[in-house]
Amino acid sequence: MAAAAAFSLREVLDAFRGCVTEQREVLLEPYLSGWRGLIRFLQSLGTVFSFISKDAVAKVTLLEELCHQHRFVSVQRMVQQELAAGPAALRAQPGSGCRTLLRLHRALRWLQLFLQGLRSGDSRTSVLCTDAYNASLAQHHPWLIRKAATVAFCALPSRDAFLDIMNVGPPEEAVAMLGEAIPYISDVYSITQELFEKNDLLDLP
Ligand code: 1PX
């Protein structure tokens, strides 16, 4: 059997690049495959992050199942189909695709900010990660999760080690790839944000 190809963050970013159609729809298959890649990356950073990766795996798995079951192709379709029974029914559904995707969507904002920080050249990854977290996900998390997340961030590798595990070549290439990739992630984020805002779904419980 051939050895598994080395993991590269480039594949993840390619997945996000492939998410947006000409009609500005966000395709769920590449979106979730991008998340699968990010989770693999997170898992390679050590067990201190497993409480985060377990939650992300559960959310991606649930969305994959819903996509399969209901043939959701894009985020737009999923919102439309789940809203068909009315906003109250959707709000009362704890396992909906919309509320689950909203959690990943908020985490995508964290990713966007963190990658921007990494690209900026600041070497303090745990500070970059904490700042990105405080400006995004933290406001949606209770105290205990915020505390656990902030402690875990202290175990992050240095910027150089980080760029190295991204496995996209020398640090300059890794930084160039981030510059190329961030706009795609930002695009996916802003289309989803606008869609959820328009449908009043940004605070789904
Ligand atoms: C080159 C950089 C690549 C880095 C890849 C890292 C991928 C990180 C993936 C993080 C996914 C986090 C999803 C969190 C979803 C969430 O907000 N869940 C909470 C709410 O869910 P509920 O169903 O109850 O409404 C849930 O309570 C979360 C629990 C786990 C803790 C979440 C902490 C999130 C920290 C995000 C930053 C990850 C830091 C990774 C360091 C590289």
PDB file of C-alpha atoms and ligand atoms in Angstrom:
ATOM      1  CA  MET A   1       0.000   0.000   0.000  1.00  0.00           C
ATOM      2  CA  ALA A   2       1.343   3.455  -0.853  1.00  0.00           C
ATOM      3  CA  ALA A   3       2.323   5.642   2.090  1.00  0.00           C
ATOM      4  CA  ALA A   4      -0.240   8.322   2.928  1.00  0.00           C
ATOM      5  CA  ALA A   5       0.696  11.638   1.325  1.00  0.00           C
ATOM      6  CA  ALA A   6       2.123  14.164   3.777  1.00  0.00           C
ATOM      7  CA  PHE A   7      -0.519  16.488   5.062  1.00  0.00           C
ATOM      8  CA  SER A   8      -0.300  19.994   3.646  1.00  0.00           C
ATOM      9  CA  LEU A   9      -2.343  22.976   4.628  1.00  0.00           C
ATOM     10  CA  ARG A  10      -2.455  23.891   0.960  1.00  0.00           C
ATOM     11  CA  GLU A  11      -5.142  21.236   0.387  1.00  0.00           C
ATOM     12  CA  VAL A  12      -7.256  22.810   3.101  1.00  0.00           C
ATOM     13  CA  LEU A  13      -6.971  26.218   1.581  1.00  0.00           C
ATOM     14  CA  ASP A  14      -7.691  24.807  -1.882  1.00  0.00           C
ATOM     15  CA  ALA A  15     -10.912  23.361  -0.453  1.00  0.00           C
ATOM     16  CA  PHE A  16     -11.993  26.809   0.755  1.00  0.00           C
ATOM     17  CA  ARG A  17     -11.028  28.261  -2.612  1.00  0.00           C
ATOM     18  CA  GLY A  18     -13.372  25.735  -4.249  1.00  0.00           C
ATOM     19  CA  CYS A  19     -16.336  26.631  -2.011  1.00  0.00           C
ATOM     20  CA  VAL A  20     -17.785  29.676  -3.745  1.00  0.00           C
ATOM     21  CA  THR A  21     -19.687  29.199  -7.005  1.00  0.00           C
ATOM     22  CA  GLU A  22     -20.234  31.807  -9.736  1.00  0.00           C
ATOM     23  CA  GLN A  23     -23.663  32.425  -8.213  1.00  0.00           C
ATOM     24  CA  ARG A  24     -21.909  33.131  -4.884  1.00  0.00           C
ATOM     25  CA  GLU A  25     -23.275  30.019  -3.248  1.00  0.00           C
ATOM     26  CA  VAL A  26     -21.129  28.266  -0.615  1.00  0.00           C
ATOM     27  CA  LEU A  27     -20.804  24.571  -1.451  1.00  0.00           C
ATOM     28  CA  LEU A  28     -20.966  22.323   1.587  1.00  0.00           C
ATOM     29  CA  GLU A  29     -18.777  19.505   0.351  1.00  0.00           C
ATOM     30  CA  PRO A  30     -15.560  21.507  -0.034  1.00  0.00           C
ATOM     31  CA  TYR A  31     -16.488  23.560   3.058  1.00  0.00           C
ATOM     32  CA  LEU A  32     -16.676  20.418   5.204  1.00  0.00           C
ATOM     33  CA  SER A  33     -13.622  18.888   3.590  1.00  0.00           C
ATOM     34  CA  GLY A  34     -11.717  22.101   4.415  1.00  0.00           C
ATOM     35  CA  TRP A  35     -12.824  21.671   8.017  1.00  0.00           C
ATOM     36  CA  ARG A  36     -11.765  17.995   8.026  1.00  0.00           C
ATOM     37  CA  GLY A  37      -8.275  19.116   6.976  1.00  0.00           C
ATOM     38  CA  LEU A  38      -8.132  21.800   9.663  1.00  0.00           C
ATOM     39  CA  ILE A  39      -9.160  19.242  12.269  1.00  0.00           C
ATOM     40  CA  ARG A  40      -6.388  16.867  11.152  1.00  0.00           C
ATOM     41  CA  PHE A  41      -3.978  19.746  11.516  1.00  0.00           C
ATOM     42  CA  LEU A  42      -5.283  20.506  14.999  1.00  0.00           C
ATOM     43  CA  GLN A  43      -5.030  16.833  15.987  1.00  0.00           C
ATOM     44  CA  SER A  44      -1.379  16.821  14.940  1.00  0.00           C
ATOM     45  CA  LEU A  45      -0.678  19.578  17.475  1.00  0.00           C
ATOM     46  CA  GLY A  46      -1.230  17.243  20.439  1.00  0.00           C
ATOM     47  CA  THR A  47      -3.794  15.960  22.911  1.00  0.00           C
ATOM     48  CA  VAL A  48      -4.079  19.286  24.721  1.00  0.00           C
ATOM     49  CA  PHE A  49      -6.306  20.366  21.823  1.00  0.00           C
ATOM     50  CA  SER A  50      -8.464  17.231  21.728  1.00  0.00           C
ATOM     51  CA  PHE A  51     -11.424  18.819  23.533  1.00  0.00           C
ATOM     52  CA  ILE A  52     -11.528  21.349  20.674  1.00  0.00           C
ATOM     53  CA  SER A  53     -11.067  18.829  17.862  1.00  0.00           C
ATOM     54  CA  LYS A  54     -13.703  16.483  19.345  1.00  0.00           C
ATOM     55  CA  ASP A  55     -16.305  19.241  19.256  1.00  0.00           C
ATOM     56  CA  ALA A  56     -15.326  20.219  15.703  1.00  0.00           C
ATOM     57  CA  VAL A  57     -15.470  16.547  14.556  1.00  0.00           C
ATOM     58  CA  ALA A  58     -18.952  16.150  16.060  1.00  0.00           C
ATOM     59  CA  LYS A  59     -20.180  19.241  14.214  1.00  0.00           C
ATOM     60  CA  VAL A  60     -18.642  18.326  10.864  1.00  0.00           C
ATOM     61  CA  THR A  61     -19.969  14.749  11.157  1.00  0.00           C
ATOM     62  CA  LEU A  62     -23.483  15.966  11.923  1.00  0.00           C
ATOM     63  CA  LEU A  63     -23.402  18.331   8.936  1.00  0.00           C
ATOM     64  CA  GLU A  64     -22.086  15.563   6.652  1.00  0.00           C
ATOM     65  CA  GLU A  65     -24.967  13.334   7.751  1.00  0.00           C
ATOM     66  CA  LEU A  66     -27.543  16.071   7.181  1.00  0.00           C
ATOM     67  CA  CYS A  67     -26.101  16.842   3.728  1.00  0.00           C
ATOM     68  CA  HIS A  68     -26.346  13.181   2.838  1.00  0.00           C
ATOM     69  CA  GLN A  69     -29.850  12.761   4.259  1.00  0.00           C
ATOM     70  CA  HIS A  70     -31.403  15.952   2.851  1.00  0.00           C
ATOM     71  CA  ARG A  71     -29.144  16.459  -0.167  1.00  0.00           C
ATOM     72  CA  PHE A  72     -28.063  19.896   0.951  1.00  0.00           C
ATOM     73  CA  VAL A  73     -25.581  21.044  -1.657  1.00  0.00           C
ATOM     74  CA  SER A  74     -24.928  24.575  -0.527  1.00  0.00           C
ATOM     75  CA  VAL A  75     -25.278  26.597   2.659  1.00  0.00           C
ATOM     76  CA  GLN A  76     -27.981  28.654   0.881  1.00  0.00           C
ATOM     77  CA  ARG A  77     -30.016  25.513   0.118  1.00  0.00           C
ATOM     78  CA  MET A  78     -29.668  24.250   3.652  1.00  0.00           C
ATOM     79  CA  VAL A  79     -30.903  27.557   5.105  1.00  0.00           C
ATOM     80  CA  GLN A  80     -33.798  27.651   2.655  1.00  0.00           C
ATOM     81  CA  GLN A  81     -34.852  24.052   3.359  1.00  0.00           C
ATOM     82  CA  GLU A  82     -34.508  24.276   7.126  1.00  0.00           C
ATOM     83  CA  LEU A  83     -36.381  27.574   7.217  1.00  0.00           C
ATOM     84  CA  ALA A  84     -39.241  26.161   5.158  1.00  0.00           C
ATOM     85  CA  ALA A  85     -41.036  24.999   8.334  1.00  0.00           C
ATOM     86  CA  GLY A  86     -40.724  28.494   9.808  1.00  0.00           C
ATOM     87  CA  PRO A  87     -38.149  30.261  12.006  1.00  0.00           C
ATOM     88  CA  ALA A  88     -39.709  29.066  15.277  1.00  0.00           C
ATOM     89  CA  ALA A  89     -39.423  25.405  14.277  1.00  0.00           C
ATOM     90  CA  LEU A  90     -35.794  25.940  13.293  1.00  0.00           C
ATOM     91  CA  ARG A  91     -34.981  27.661  16.589  1.00  0.00           C
ATOM     92  CA  ALA A  92     -36.480  24.740  18.499  1.00  0.00           C
ATOM     93  CA  GLN A  93     -34.309  22.193  16.708  1.00  0.00           C
ATOM     94  CA  PRO A  94     -31.067  21.610  18.630  1.00  0.00           C
ATOM     95  CA  GLY A  95     -29.512  19.435  15.906  1.00  0.00           C
ATOM     96  CA  SER A  96     -30.237  21.680  12.944  1.00  0.00           C
ATOM     97  CA  GLY A  97     -27.713  22.198  10.191  1.00  0.00           C
ATOM     98  CA  CYS A  98     -28.020  25.979  10.545  1.00  0.00           C
ATOM     99  CA  ARG A  99     -27.138  26.159  14.260  1.00  0.00           C
ATOM    100  CA  THR A 100     -24.310  23.660  13.768  1.00  0.00           C
ATOM    101  CA  LEU A 101     -22.886  25.501  10.773  1.00  0.00           C
ATOM    102  CA  LEU A 102     -23.137  28.774  12.693  1.00  0.00           C
ATOM    103  CA  ARG A 103     -20.634  27.388  15.251  1.00  0.00           C
ATOM    104  CA  LEU A 104     -18.150  26.486  12.499  1.00  0.00           C
ATOM    105  CA  HIS A 105     -18.808  29.815  10.823  1.00  0.00           C
ATOM    106  CA  ARG A 106     -17.818  31.673  14.007  1.00  0.00           C
ATOM    107  CA  ALA A 107     -14.698  29.497  14.200  1.00  0.00           C
ATOM    108  CA  LEU A 108     -13.901  30.445  10.588  1.00  0.00           C
ATOM    109  CA  ARG A 109     -13.713  34.061  11.718  1.00  0.00           C
ATOM    110  CA  TRP A 110     -11.190  32.961  14.346  1.00  0.00           C
ATOM    111  CA  LEU A 111      -9.185  31.212  11.591  1.00  0.00           C
ATOM    112  CA  GLN A 112      -9.269  34.269   9.361  1.00  0.00           C
ATOM    113  CA  LEU A 113      -7.941  36.506  12.162  1.00  0.00           C
ATOM    114  CA  PHE A 114      -5.358  33.982  13.308  1.00  0.00           C
ATOM    115  CA  LEU A 115      -3.963  33.466   9.792  1.00  0.00           C
ATOM    116  CA  GLN A 116      -3.798  37.231   9.319  1.00  0.00           C
ATOM    117  CA  GLY A 117      -1.810  37.415  12.553  1.00  0.00           C
ATOM    118  CA  LEU A 118       0.555  34.625  11.490  1.00  0.00           C
ATOM    119  CA  ARG A 119       1.134  36.394   8.223  1.00  0.00           C
ATOM    120  CA  SER A 120       1.888  39.681   9.963  1.00  0.00           C
ATOM    121  CA  GLY A 121       5.154  38.235  11.305  1.00  0.00           C
ATOM    122  CA  ASP A 122       4.384  38.396  15.024  1.00  0.00           C
ATOM    123  CA  SER A 123       6.164  35.352  16.478  1.00  0.00           C
ATOM    124  CA  ARG A 124       3.962  34.951  19.561  1.00  0.00           C
ATOM    125  CA  THR A 125       1.477  32.355  18.267  1.00  0.00           C
ATOM    126  CA  SER A 126      -0.324  31.977  21.597  1.00  0.00           C
ATOM    127  CA  VAL A 127      -0.896  35.747  21.771  1.00  0.00           C
ATOM    128  CA  LEU A 128      -2.090  35.812  18.144  1.00  0.00           C
ATOM    129  CA  CYS A 129      -4.398  32.895  18.822  1.00  0.00           C
ATOM    130  CA  THR A 130      -5.797  34.427  22.037  1.00  0.00           C
ATOM    131  CA  ASP A 131      -6.386  37.803  20.342  1.00  0.00           C
ATOM    132  CA  ALA A 132      -8.158  36.124  17.400  1.00  0.00           C
ATOM    133  CA  TYR A 133     -10.232  34.045  19.830  1.00  0.00           C
ATOM    134  CA  ASN A 134     -11.212  37.040  21.981  1.00  0.00           C
ATOM    135  CA  ALA A 135     -12.301  38.950  18.877  1.00  0.00           C
ATOM    136  CA  SER A 136     -14.475  36.083  17.607  1.00  0.00           C
ATOM    137  CA  LEU A 137     -15.513  32.874  19.352  1.00  0.00           C
ATOM    138  CA  ALA A 138     -14.929  33.922  22.961  1.00  0.00           C
ATOM    139  CA  GLN A 139     -18.058  36.067  23.160  1.00  0.00           C
ATOM    140  CA  HIS A 140     -20.134  32.950  22.388  1.00  0.00           C
ATOM    141  CA  HIS A 141     -18.429  30.669  24.937  1.00  0.00           C
ATOM    142  CA  PRO A 142     -19.042  30.327  28.676  1.00  0.00           C
ATOM    143  CA  TRP A 143     -16.256  31.119  31.154  1.00  0.00           C
ATOM    144  CA  LEU A 144     -15.065  27.513  31.585  1.00  0.00           C
ATOM    145  CA  ILE A 145     -14.553  26.955  27.849  1.00  0.00           C
ATOM    146  CA  ARG A 146     -12.821  30.327  27.501  1.00  0.00           C
ATOM    147  CA  LYS A 147     -10.470  29.413  30.353  1.00  0.00           C
ATOM    148  CA  ALA A 148      -9.702  25.936  28.925  1.00  0.00           C
ATOM    149  CA  ALA A 149      -9.128  27.381  25.448  1.00  0.00           C
ATOM    150  CA  THR A 150      -6.786  30.090  26.729  1.00  0.00           C
ATOM    151  CA  VAL A 151      -4.750  27.509  28.681  1.00  0.00           C
ATOM    152  CA  ALA A 152      -4.510  25.250  25.596  1.00  0.00           C
ATOM    153  CA  PHE A 153      -3.292  28.166  23.434  1.00  0.00           C
ATOM    154  CA  CYS A 154      -0.170  28.393  25.623  1.00  0.00           C
ATOM    155  CA  ALA A 155       0.861  24.975  24.247  1.00  0.00           C
ATOM    156  CA  LEU A 156       0.962  26.221  20.647  1.00  0.00           C
ATOM    157  CA  PRO A 157       4.264  25.774  18.816  1.00  0.00           C
ATOM    158  CA  SER A 158       6.372  28.767  17.806  1.00  0.00           C
ATOM    159  CA  ARG A 159       5.617  30.612  14.572  1.00  0.00           C
ATOM    160  CA  ASP A 160       8.505  28.909  12.749  1.00  0.00           C
ATOM    161  CA  ALA A 161       7.428  25.450  13.882  1.00  0.00           C
ATOM    162  CA  PHE A 162       3.867  26.342  12.920  1.00  0.00           C
ATOM    163  CA  LEU A 163       4.821  27.424   9.414  1.00  0.00           C
ATOM    164  CA  ASP A 164       6.863  24.233   9.139  1.00  0.00           C
ATOM    165  CA  ILE A 165       4.007  21.858  10.080  1.00  0.00           C
ATOM    166  CA  MET A 166       1.802  23.610   7.551  1.00  0.00           C
ATOM    167  CA  ASN A 167       4.070  21.721   5.150  1.00  0.00           C
ATOM    168  CA  VAL A 168       3.948  24.150   2.257  1.00  0.00           C
ATOM    169  CA  GLY A 169       7.696  24.715   1.861  1.00  0.00           C
ATOM    170  CA  PRO A 170      10.044  27.311   3.377  1.00  0.00           C
ATOM    171  CA  PRO A 171       8.592  29.997   5.698  1.00  0.00           C
ATOM    172  CA  GLU A 172       8.430  32.615   2.893  1.00  0.00           C
ATOM    173  CA  GLU A 173       6.334  30.255   0.792  1.00  0.00           C
ATOM    174  CA  ALA A 174       4.088  29.449   3.715  1.00  0.00           C
ATOM    175  CA  VAL A 175       3.546  33.161   4.327  1.00  0.00           C
ATOM    176  CA  ALA A 176       2.869  33.760   0.606  1.00  0.00           C
ATOM    177  CA  MET A 177       0.326  30.955   0.628  1.00  0.00           C
ATOM    178  CA  LEU A 178      -1.429  32.529   3.588  1.00  0.00           C
ATOM    179  CA  GLY A 179      -1.630  35.791   1.657  1.00  0.00           C
ATOM    180  CA  GLU A 180      -3.193  33.974  -1.258  1.00  0.00           C
ATOM    181  CA  ALA A 181      -5.584  31.935   0.880  1.00  0.00           C
ATOM    182  CA  ILE A 182      -6.956  34.480   3.359  1.00  0.00           C
ATOM    183  CA  PRO A 183      -9.163  36.255   0.767  1.00  0.00           C
ATOM    184  CA  TYR A 184     -10.891  32.952  -0.080  1.00  0.00           C
ATOM    185  CA  ILE A 185     -11.605  32.205   3.570  1.00  0.00           C
ATOM    186  CA  SER A 186     -12.805  35.796   4.068  1.00  0.00           C
ATOM    187  CA  ASP A 187     -15.112  35.460   1.066  1.00  0.00           C
ATOM    188  CA  VAL A 188     -16.701  32.262   2.404  1.00  0.00           C
ATOM    189  CA  TYR A 189     -17.053  33.946   5.789  1.00  0.00           C
ATOM    190  CA  SER A 190     -18.704  37.111   4.498  1.00  0.00           C
ATOM    191  CA  ILE A 191     -21.174  35.344   2.180  1.00  0.00           C
ATOM    192  CA  THR A 192     -22.285  33.108   5.074  1.00  0.00           C
ATOM    193  CA  GLN A 193     -22.424  36.030   7.489  1.00  0.00           C
ATOM    194  CA  GLU A 194     -24.616  38.040   5.120  1.00  0.00           C
ATOM    195  CA  LEU A 195     -26.917  35.068   4.521  1.00  0.00           C
ATOM    196  CA  PHE A 196     -27.356  34.355   8.234  1.00  0.00           C
ATOM    197  CA  GLU A 197     -27.837  38.028   9.002  1.00  0.00           C
ATOM    198  CA  LYS A 198     -30.474  38.427   6.312  1.00  0.00           C
ATOM    199  CA  ASN A 199     -32.385  35.449   7.686  1.00  0.00           C
ATOM    200  CA  ASP A 200     -31.941  36.505  11.309  1.00  0.00           C
ATOM    201  CA  LEU A 201     -30.026  33.352  12.170  1.00  0.00           C
ATOM    202  CA  LEU A 202     -26.917  34.801  13.809  1.00  0.00           C
ATOM    203  CA  ASP A 203     -28.086  34.004  17.336  1.00  0.00           C
ATOM    204  CA  LEU A 204     -29.507  30.498  16.827  1.00  0.00           C
ATOM    205  CA  PRO A 205     -29.375  28.747  20.232  1.00  0.00           C
TER     206      PRO A 205
HETATM  207  C1  1PX B   1      -2.600  27.306  10.078  1.00  0.00           C
HETATM  208  C2  1PX B   1      -3.569  27.262  11.145  1.00  0.00           C
HETATM  209  C3  1PX B   1      -4.515  26.123  11.118  1.00  0.00           C
HETATM  210  C4  1PX B   1      -5.143  25.918  12.437  1.00  0.00           C
HETATM  211  C5  1PX B   1      -6.208  24.907  12.385  1.00  0.00           C
HETATM  212  C6  1PX B   1      -6.973  24.849  13.614  1.00  0.00           C
HETATM  213  C7  1PX B   1      -8.371  24.406  13.417  1.00  0.00           C
HETATM  214  C8  1PX B   1      -9.170  24.809  14.584  1.00  0.00           C
HETATM  215  C9  1PX B   1     -10.528  24.290  14.558  1.00  0.00           C
HETATM  216  C10 1PX B   1     -11.328  24.861  15.677  1.00  0.00           C
HETATM  217  C11 1PX B   1     -12.753  24.481  15.598  1.00  0.00           C
HETATM  218  C12 1PX B   1     -13.497  24.951  16.783  1.00  0.00           C
HETATM  219  C13 1PX B   1     -14.970  24.752  16.649  1.00  0.00           C
HETATM  220  C14 1PX B   1     -15.667  25.312  17.848  1.00  0.00           C
HETATM  221  C15 1PX B   1     -17.151  25.327  17.704  1.00  0.00           C
HETATM  222  C16 1PX B   1     -17.749  25.876  18.995  1.00  0.00           C
HETATM  223  O1  1PX B   1     -17.724  27.073  19.205  1.00  0.00           O
HETATM  224  N1  1PX B   1     -18.292  24.991  19.855  1.00  0.00           N
HETATM  225  C17 1PX B   1     -18.783  25.389  21.165  1.00  0.00           C
HETATM  226  C18 1PX B   1     -20.276  25.621  21.151  1.00  0.00           C
HETATM  227  O2  1PX B   1     -20.919  24.484  20.686  1.00  0.00           O
HETATM  228  P1  1PX B   1     -22.430  24.171  21.157  1.00  0.00           P
HETATM  229  O3  1PX B   1     -22.850  23.001  20.314  1.00  0.00           O
HETATM  230  O4  1PX B   1     -22.351  23.806  22.630  1.00  0.00           O
HETATM  231  O5  1PX B   1     -23.229  25.412  20.953  1.00  0.00           O
HETATM  232  C19 1PX B   1     -18.401  24.318  22.155  1.00  0.00           C
HETATM  233  O6  1PX B   1     -18.862  24.630  23.448  1.00  0.00           O
HETATM  234  C20 1PX B   1     -16.912  24.227  22.090  1.00  0.00           C
HETATM  235  C21 1PX B   1     -16.174  23.452  22.774  1.00  0.00           C
HETATM  236  C22 1PX B   1     -14.700  23.303  22.547  1.00  0.00           C
HETATM  237  C23 1PX B   1     -13.837  24.505  22.730  1.00  0.00           C
HETATM  238  C24 1PX B   1     -13.763  25.426  21.543  1.00  0.00           C
HETATM  239  C25 1PX B   1     -12.602  26.366  21.624  1.00  0.00           C
HETATM  240  C26 1PX B   1     -12.365  26.948  20.265  1.00  0.00           C
HETATM  241  C27 1PX B   1     -11.017  27.507  20.088  1.00  0.00           C
HETATM  242  C28 1PX B   1     -10.761  27.759  18.623  1.00  0.00           C
HETATM  243  C29 1PX B   1      -9.356  27.944  18.340  1.00  0.00           C
HETATM  244  C30 1PX B   1      -8.621  26.666  18.031  1.00  0.00           C
HETATM  245  C31 1PX B   1      -7.173  26.820  18.316  1.00  0.00           C
HETATM  246  C32 1PX B   1      -6.331  25.950  17.513  1.00  0.00           C
HETATM  247  C33 1PX B   1      -4.913  26.322  17.552  1.00  0.00           C
HETATM  248  C34 1PX B   1      -4.205  26.190  16.269  1.00  0.00           C
END
